[in-house]
mmCIF file with all atom_site columns, C-alpha atoms in Angstrom:
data_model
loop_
_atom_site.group_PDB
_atom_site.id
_atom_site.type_symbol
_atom_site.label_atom_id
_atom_site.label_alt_id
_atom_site.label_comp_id
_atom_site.label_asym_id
_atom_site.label_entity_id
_atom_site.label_seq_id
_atom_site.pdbx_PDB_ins_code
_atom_site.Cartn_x
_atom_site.Cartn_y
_atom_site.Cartn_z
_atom_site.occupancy
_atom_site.B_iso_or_equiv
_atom_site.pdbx_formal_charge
_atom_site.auth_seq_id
_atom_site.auth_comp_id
_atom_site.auth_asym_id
_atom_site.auth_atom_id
_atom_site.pdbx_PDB_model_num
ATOM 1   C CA . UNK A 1 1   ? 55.657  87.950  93.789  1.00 52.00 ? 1   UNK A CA 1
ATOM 2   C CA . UNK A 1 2   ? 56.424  91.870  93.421  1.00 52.00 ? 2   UNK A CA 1
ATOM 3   C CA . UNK A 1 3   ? 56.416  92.003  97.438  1.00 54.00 ? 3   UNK A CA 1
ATOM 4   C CA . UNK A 1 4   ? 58.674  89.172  97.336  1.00 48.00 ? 4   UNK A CA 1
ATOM 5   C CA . UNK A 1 5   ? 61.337  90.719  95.515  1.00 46.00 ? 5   UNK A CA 1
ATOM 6   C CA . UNK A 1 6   ? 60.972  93.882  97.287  1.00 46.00 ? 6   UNK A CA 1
ATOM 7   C CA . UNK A 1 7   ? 61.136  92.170  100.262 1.00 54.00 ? 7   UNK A CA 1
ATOM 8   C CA . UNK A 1 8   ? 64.478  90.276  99.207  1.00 51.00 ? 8   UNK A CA 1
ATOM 9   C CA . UNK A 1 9   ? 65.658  93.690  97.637  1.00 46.00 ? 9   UNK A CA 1
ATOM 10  C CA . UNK A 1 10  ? 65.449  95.450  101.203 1.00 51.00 ? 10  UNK A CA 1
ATOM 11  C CA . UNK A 1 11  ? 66.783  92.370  102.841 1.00 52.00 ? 11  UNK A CA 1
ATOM 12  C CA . UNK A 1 12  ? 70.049  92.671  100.502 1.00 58.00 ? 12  UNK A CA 1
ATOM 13  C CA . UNK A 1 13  ? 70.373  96.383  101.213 1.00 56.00 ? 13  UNK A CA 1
ATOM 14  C CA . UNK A 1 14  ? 70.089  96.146  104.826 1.00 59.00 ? 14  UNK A CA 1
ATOM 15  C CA . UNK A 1 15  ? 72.909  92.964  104.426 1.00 63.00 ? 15  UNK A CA 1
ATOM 16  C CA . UNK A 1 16  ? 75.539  95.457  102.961 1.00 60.00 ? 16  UNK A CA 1
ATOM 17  C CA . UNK A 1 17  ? 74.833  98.114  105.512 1.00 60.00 ? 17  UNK A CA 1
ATOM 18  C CA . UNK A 1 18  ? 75.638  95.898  108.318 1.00 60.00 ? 18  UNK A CA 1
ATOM 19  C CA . UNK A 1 19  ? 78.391  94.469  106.463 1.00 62.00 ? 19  UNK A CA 1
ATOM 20  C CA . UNK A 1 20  ? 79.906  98.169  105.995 1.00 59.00 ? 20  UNK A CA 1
ATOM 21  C CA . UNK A 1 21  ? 79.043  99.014  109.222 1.00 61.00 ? 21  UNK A CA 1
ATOM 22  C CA . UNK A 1 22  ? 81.268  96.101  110.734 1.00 65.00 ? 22  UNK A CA 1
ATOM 23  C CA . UNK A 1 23  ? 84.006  96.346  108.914 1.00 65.00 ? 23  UNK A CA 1
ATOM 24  C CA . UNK A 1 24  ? 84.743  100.121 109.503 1.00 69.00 ? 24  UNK A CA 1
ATOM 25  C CA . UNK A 1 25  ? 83.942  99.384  113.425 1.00 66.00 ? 25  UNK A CA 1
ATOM 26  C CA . UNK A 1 26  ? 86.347  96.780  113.242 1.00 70.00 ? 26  UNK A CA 1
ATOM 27  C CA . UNK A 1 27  ? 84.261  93.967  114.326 1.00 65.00 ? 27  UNK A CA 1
ATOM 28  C CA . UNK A 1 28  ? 83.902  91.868  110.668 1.00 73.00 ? 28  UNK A CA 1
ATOM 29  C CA . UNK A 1 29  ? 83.733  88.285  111.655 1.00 78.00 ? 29  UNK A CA 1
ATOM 30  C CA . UNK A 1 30  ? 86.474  87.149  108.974 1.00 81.00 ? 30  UNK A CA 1
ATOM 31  C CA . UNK A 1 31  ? 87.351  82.964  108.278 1.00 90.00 ? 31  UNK A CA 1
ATOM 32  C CA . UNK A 1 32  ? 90.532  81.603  107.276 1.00 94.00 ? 32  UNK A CA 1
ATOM 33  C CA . UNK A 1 33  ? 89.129  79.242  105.379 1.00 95.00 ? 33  UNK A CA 1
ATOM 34  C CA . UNK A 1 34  ? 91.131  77.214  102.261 1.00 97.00 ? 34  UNK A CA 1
ATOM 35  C CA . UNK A 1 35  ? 89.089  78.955  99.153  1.00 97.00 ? 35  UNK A CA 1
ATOM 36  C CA . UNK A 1 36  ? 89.114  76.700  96.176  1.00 96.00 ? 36  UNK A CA 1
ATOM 37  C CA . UNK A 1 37  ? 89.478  79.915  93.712  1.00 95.00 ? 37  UNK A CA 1
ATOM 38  C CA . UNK A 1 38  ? 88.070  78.108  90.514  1.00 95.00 ? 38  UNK A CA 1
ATOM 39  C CA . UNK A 1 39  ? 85.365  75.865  91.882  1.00 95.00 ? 39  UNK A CA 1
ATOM 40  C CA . UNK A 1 40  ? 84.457  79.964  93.678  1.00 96.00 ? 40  UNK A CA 1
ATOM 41  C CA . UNK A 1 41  ? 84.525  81.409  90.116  1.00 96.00 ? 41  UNK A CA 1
ATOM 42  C CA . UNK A 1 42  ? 82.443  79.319  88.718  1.00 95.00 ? 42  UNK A CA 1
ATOM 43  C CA . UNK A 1 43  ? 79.736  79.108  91.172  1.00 95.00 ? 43  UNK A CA 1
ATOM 44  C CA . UNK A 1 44  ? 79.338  82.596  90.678  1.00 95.00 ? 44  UNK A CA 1
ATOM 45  C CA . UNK A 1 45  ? 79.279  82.880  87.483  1.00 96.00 ? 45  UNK A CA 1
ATOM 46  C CA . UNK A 1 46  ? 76.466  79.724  87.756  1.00 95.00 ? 46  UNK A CA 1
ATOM 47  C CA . UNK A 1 47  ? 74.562  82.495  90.513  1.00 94.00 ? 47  UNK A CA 1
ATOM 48  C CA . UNK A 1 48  ? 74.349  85.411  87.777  1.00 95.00 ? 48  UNK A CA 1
ATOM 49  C CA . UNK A 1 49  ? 73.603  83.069  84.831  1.00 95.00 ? 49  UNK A CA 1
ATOM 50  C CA . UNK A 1 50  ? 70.135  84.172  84.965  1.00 94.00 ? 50  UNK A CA 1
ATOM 51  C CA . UNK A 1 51  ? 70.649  87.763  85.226  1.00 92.00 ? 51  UNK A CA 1
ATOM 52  C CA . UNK A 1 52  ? 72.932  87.478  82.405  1.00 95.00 ? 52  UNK A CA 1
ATOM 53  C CA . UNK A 1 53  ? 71.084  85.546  80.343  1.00 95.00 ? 53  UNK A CA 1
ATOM 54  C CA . UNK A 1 54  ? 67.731  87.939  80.830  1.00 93.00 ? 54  UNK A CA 1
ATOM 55  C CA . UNK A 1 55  ? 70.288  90.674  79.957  1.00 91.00 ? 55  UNK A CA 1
ATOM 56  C CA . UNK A 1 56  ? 71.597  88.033  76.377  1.00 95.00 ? 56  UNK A CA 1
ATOM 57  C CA . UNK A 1 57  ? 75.257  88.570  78.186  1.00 96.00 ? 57  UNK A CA 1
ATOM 58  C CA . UNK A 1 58  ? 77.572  85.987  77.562  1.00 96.00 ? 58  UNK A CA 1
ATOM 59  C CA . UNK A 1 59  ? 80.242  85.316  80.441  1.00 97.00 ? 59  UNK A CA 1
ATOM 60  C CA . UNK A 1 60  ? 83.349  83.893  79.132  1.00 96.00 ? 60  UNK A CA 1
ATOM 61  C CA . UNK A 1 61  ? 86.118  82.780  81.592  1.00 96.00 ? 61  UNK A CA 1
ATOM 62  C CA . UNK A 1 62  ? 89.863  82.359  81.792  1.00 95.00 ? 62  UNK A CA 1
ATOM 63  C CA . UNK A 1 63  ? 91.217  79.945  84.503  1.00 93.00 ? 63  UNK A CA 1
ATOM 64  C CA . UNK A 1 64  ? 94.844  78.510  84.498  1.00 90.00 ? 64  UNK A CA 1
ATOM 65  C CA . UNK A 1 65  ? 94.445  74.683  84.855  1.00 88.00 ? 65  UNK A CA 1
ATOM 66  C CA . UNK A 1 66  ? 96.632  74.671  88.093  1.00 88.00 ? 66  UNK A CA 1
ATOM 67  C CA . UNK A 1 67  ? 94.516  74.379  91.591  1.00 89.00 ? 67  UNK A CA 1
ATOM 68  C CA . UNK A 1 68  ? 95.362  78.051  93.544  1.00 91.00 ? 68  UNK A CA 1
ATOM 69  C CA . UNK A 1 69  ? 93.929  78.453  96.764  1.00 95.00 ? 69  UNK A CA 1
ATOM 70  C CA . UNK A 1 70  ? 93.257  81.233  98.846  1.00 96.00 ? 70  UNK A CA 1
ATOM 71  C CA . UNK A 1 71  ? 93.444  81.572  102.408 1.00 97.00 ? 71  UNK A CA 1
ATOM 72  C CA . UNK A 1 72  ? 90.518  84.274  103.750 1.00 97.00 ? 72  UNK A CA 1
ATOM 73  C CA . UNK A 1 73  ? 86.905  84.233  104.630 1.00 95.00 ? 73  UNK A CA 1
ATOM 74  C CA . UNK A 1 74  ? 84.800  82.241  101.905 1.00 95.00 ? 74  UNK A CA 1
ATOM 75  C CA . UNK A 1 75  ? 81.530  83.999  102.218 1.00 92.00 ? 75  UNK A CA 1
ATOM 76  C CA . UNK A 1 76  ? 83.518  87.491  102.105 1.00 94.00 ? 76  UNK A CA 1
ATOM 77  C CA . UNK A 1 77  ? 85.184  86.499  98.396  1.00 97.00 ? 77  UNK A CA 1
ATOM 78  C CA . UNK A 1 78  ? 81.798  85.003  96.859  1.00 95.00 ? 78  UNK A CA 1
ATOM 79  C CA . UNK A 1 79  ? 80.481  88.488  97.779  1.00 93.00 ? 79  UNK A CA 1
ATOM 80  C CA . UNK A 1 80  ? 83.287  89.737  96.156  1.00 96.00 ? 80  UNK A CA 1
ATOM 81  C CA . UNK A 1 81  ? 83.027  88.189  93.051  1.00 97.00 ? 81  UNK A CA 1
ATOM 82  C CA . UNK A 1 82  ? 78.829  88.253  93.029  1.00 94.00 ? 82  UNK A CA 1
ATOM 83  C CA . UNK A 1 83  ? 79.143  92.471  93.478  1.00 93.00 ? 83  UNK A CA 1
ATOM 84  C CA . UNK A 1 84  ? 81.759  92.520  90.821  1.00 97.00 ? 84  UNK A CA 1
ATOM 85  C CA . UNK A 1 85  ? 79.879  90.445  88.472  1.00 96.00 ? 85  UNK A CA 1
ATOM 86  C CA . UNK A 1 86  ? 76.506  91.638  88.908  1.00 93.00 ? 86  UNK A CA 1
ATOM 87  C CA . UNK A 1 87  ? 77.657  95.161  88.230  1.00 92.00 ? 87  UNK A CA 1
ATOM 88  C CA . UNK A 1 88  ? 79.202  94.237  84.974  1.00 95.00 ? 88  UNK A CA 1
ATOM 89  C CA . UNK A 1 89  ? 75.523  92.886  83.868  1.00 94.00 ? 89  UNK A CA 1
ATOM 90  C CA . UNK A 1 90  ? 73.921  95.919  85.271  1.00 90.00 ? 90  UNK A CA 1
ATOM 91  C CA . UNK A 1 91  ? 76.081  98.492  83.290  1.00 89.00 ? 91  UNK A CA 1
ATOM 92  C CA . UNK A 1 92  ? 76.458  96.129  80.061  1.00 91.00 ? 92  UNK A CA 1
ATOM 93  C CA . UNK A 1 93  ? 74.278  96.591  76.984  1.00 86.00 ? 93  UNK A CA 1
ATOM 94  C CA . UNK A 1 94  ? 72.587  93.396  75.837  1.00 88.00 ? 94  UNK A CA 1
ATOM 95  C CA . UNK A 1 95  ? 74.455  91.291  73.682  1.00 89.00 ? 95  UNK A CA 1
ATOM 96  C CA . UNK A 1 96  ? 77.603  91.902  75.644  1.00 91.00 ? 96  UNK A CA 1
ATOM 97  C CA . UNK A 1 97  ? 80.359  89.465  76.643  1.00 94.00 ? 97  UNK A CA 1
ATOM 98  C CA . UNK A 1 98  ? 81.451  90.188  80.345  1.00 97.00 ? 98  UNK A CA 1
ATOM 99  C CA . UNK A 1 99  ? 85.213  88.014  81.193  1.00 97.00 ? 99  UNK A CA 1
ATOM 100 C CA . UNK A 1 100 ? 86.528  86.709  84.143  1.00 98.00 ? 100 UNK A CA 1
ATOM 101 C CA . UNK A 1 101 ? 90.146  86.446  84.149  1.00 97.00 ? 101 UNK A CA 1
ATOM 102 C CA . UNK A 1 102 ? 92.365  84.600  86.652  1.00 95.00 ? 102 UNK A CA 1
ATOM 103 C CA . UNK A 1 103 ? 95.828  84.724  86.656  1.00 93.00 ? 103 UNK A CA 1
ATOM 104 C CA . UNK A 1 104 ? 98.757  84.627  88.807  1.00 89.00 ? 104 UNK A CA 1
ATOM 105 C CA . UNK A 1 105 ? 100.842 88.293  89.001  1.00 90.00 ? 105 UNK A CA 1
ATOM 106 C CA . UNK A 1 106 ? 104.155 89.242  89.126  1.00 89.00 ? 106 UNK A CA 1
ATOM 107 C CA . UNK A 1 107 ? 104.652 89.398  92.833  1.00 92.00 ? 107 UNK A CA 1
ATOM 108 C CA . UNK A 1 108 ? 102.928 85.670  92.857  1.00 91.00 ? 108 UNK A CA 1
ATOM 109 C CA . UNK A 1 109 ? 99.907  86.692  94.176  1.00 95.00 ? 109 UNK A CA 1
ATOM 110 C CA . UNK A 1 110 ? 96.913  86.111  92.215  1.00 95.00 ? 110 UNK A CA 1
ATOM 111 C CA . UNK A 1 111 ? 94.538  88.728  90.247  1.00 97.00 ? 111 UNK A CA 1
ATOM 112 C CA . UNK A 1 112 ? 91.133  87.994  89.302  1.00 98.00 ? 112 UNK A CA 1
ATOM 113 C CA . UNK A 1 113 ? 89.396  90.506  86.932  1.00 98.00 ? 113 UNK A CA 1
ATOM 114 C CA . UNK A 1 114 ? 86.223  90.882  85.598  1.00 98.00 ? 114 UNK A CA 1
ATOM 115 C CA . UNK A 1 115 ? 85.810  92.579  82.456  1.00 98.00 ? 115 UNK A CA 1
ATOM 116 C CA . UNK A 1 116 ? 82.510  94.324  80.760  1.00 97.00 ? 116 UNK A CA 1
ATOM 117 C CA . UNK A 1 117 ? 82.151  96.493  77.560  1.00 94.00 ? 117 UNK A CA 1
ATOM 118 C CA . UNK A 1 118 ? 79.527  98.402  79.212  1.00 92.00 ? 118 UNK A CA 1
ATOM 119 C CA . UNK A 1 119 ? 78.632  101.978 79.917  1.00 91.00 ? 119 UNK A CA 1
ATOM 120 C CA . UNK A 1 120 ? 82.446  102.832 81.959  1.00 92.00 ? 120 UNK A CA 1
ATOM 121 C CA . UNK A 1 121 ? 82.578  105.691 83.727  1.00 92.00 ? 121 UNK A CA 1
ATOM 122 C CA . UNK A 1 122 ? 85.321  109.015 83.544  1.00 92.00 ? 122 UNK A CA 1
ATOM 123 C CA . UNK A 1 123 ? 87.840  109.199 86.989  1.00 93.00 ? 123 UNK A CA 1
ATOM 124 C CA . UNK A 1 124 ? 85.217  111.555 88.026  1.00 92.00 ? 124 UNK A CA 1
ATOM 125 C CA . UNK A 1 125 ? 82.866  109.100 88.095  1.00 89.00 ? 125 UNK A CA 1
ATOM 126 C CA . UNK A 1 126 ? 84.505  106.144 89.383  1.00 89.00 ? 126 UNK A CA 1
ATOM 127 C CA . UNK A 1 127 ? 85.697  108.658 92.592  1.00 90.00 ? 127 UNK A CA 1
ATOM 128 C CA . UNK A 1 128 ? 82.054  109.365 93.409  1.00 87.00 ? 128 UNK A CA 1
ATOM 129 C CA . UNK A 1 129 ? 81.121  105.485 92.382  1.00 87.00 ? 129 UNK A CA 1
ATOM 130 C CA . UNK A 1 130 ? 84.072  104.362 95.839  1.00 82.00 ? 130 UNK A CA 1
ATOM 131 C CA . UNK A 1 131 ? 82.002  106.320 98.064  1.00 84.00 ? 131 UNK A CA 1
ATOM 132 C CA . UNK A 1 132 ? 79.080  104.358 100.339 1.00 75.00 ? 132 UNK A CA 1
ATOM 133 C CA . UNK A 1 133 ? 75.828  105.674 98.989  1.00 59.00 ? 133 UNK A CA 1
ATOM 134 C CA . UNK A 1 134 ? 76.876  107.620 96.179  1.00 61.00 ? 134 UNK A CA 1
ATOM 135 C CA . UNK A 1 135 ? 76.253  106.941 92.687  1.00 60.00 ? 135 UNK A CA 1
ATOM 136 C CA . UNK A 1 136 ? 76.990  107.885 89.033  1.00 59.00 ? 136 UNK A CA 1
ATOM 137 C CA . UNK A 1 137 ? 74.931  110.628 87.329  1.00 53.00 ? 137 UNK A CA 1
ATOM 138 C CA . UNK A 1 138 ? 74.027  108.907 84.529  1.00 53.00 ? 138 UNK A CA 1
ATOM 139 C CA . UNK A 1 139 ? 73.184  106.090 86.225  1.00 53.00 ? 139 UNK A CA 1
ATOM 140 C CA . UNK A 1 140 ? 70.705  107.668 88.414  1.00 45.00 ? 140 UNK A CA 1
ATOM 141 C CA . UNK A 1 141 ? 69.173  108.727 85.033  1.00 48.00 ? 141 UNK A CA 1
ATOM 142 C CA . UNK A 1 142 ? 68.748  105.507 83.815  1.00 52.00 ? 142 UNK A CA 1
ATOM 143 C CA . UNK A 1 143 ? 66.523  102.962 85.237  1.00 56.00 ? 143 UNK A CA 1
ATOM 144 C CA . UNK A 1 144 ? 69.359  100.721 87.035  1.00 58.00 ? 144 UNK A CA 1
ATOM 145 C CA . UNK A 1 145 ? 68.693  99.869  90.517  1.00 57.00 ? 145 UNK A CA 1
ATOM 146 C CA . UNK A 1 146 ? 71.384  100.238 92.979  1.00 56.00 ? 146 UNK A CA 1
ATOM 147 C CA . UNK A 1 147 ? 72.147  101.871 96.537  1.00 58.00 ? 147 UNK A CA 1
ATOM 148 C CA . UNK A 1 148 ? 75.852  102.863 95.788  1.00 61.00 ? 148 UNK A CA 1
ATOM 149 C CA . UNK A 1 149 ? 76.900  100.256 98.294  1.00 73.00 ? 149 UNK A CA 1
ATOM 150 C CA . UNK A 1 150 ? 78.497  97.802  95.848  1.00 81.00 ? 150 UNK A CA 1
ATOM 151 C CA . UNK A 1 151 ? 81.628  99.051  95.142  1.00 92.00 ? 151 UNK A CA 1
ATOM 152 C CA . UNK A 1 152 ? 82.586  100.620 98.344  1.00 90.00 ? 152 UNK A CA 1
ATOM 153 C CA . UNK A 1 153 ? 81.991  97.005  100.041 1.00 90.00 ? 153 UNK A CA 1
ATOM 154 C CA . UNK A 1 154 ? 83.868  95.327  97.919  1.00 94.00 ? 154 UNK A CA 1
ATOM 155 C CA . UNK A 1 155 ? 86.962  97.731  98.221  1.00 95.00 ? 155 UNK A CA 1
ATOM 156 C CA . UNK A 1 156 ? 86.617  97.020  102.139 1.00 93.00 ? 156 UNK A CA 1
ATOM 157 C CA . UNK A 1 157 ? 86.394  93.614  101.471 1.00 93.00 ? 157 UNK A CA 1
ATOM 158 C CA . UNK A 1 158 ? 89.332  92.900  99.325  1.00 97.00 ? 158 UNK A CA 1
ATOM 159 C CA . UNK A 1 159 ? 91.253  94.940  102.137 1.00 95.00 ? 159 UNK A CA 1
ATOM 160 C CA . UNK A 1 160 ? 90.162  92.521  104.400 1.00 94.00 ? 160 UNK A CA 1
ATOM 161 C CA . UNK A 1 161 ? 92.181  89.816  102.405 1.00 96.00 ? 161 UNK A CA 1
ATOM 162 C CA . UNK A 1 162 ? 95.300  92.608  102.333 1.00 97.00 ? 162 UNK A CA 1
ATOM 163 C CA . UNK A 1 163 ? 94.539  92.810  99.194  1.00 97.00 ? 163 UNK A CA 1
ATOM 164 C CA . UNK A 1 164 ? 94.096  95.780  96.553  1.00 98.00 ? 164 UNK A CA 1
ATOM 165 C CA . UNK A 1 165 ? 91.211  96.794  93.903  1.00 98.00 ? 165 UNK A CA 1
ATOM 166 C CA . UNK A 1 166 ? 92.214  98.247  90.954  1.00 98.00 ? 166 UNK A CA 1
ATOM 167 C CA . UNK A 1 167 ? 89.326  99.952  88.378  1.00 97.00 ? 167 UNK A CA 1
ATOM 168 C CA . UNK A 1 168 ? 90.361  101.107 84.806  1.00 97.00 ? 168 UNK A CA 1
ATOM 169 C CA . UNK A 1 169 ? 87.007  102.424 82.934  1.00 96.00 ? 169 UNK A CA 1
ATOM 170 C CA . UNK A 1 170 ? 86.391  104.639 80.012  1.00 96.00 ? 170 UNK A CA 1
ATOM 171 C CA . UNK A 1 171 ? 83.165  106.154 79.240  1.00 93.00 ? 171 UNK A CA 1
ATOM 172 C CA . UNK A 1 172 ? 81.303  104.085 76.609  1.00 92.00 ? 172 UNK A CA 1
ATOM 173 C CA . UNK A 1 173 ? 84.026  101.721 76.408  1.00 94.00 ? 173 UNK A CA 1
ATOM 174 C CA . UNK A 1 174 ? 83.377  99.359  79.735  1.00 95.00 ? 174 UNK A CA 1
ATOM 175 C CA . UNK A 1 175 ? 85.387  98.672  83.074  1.00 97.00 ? 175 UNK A CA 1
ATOM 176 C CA . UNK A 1 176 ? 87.796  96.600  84.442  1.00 98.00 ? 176 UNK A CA 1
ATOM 177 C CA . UNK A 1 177 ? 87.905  95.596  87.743  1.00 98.00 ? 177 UNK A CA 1
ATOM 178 C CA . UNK A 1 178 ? 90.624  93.396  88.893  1.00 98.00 ? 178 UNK A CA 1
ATOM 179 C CA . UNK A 1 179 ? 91.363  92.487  92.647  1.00 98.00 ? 179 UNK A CA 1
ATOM 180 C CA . UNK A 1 180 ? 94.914  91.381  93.644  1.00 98.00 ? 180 UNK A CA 1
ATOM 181 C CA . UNK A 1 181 ? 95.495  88.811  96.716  1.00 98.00 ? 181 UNK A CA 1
ATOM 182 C CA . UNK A 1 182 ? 99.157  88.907  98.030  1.00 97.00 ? 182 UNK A CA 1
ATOM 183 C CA . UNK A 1 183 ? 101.241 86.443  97.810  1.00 97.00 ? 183 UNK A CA 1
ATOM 184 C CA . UNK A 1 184 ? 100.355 85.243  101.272 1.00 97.00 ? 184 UNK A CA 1
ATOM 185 C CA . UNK A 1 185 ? 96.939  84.328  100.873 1.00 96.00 ? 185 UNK A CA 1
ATOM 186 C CA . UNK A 1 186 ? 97.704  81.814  98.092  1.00 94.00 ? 186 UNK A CA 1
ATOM 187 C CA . UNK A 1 187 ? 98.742  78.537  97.873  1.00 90.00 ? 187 UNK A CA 1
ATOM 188 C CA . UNK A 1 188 ? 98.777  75.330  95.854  1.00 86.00 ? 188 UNK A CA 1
ATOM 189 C CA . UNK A 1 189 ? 97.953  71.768  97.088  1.00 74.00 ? 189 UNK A CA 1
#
């Protein structure tokens, strides 16, 4: 089973450097697909269940009743949410709460942002935490797995929907990560 993972692991790795590598050559295959944005949510949250619950992380969400849509690539903004929500269970302490918020903003786009009370990280930190294959100090001193890929692909990823991703974190406090789609990319039925 070990191999297995390890195998997967590599497999996952390998994924996001091809991924990178395409979208800085230019050549990211990218859908315009309709993006049910609450069914999306959810499934994710459903994909790190288990991870959260090994981790005794509750993940709370906050979804207007209205059906948004997005227009983009569908496999591009699951990987979008799965990065964002598997580093909040990575860098939260058991017996967390991680939140997803969705909401629409003021320039009626839509912002979804996921929440964690976790380890945060100083501006110096979250500068070196943007750049491919970099990571934090003190996580590299603690036993969390990671290539330093995650954040950097989802930045390029959300820019790929002309959107924006915003990070407020504080040291010992947690992070907020919360990615904005314009105003074009959304829609109601």
């Amino acid at each position: 089973m070990r191999n297995y993972s390890s195998g997967v692991h590599l497999l996952a790795i390998i994924n996001d450097l091809l991924d990178l590598s395409k979208i800085e050559a230019g050549h990211q295959e990218f859908g315009e697909d309709e993006i049910d944005i609450k069914y999306e949510i959810q499934s994710c949250i459903q994909t790190v269940a288990t991870m959260a619950r090994d981790n005794n992380i509750k993940i709370s969400e906050e979804i207007p009743n209205e059906d948004i849509f997005l227009r983009g690539d569908e496999r591009t903004f699951r990987q979008i949410l799965f990065n964002l929500l598997s580093n909040a269970i990575k860098y939260s302490s058991p017996n967390n709460d991680i939140q997803v918020k969705f909401s629409g903003s003021e320039d009626g786009g839509i912002d979804i942002s996921i929440i964690d009370h976790g380890i945060g990280m100083t501006e110096e930190d979250l500068a070196v935490a943007m750049m491919p294959f970099r990571r934090v100090e003190m996580v590299k001193n603690k036993e969390i797995s990671g290539t330093g890929l995650g954040l950097p692909l989802v930045d390029a990823f959300v820019k790929l929907f002309q959107g924006k991703l915003e990070i407020n974190s504080a040291k010992g406090v947690g992070t907020m990560a919360t990615v904005h789609f314009p105003p074009e990319r959304t829609f109601t039925h």
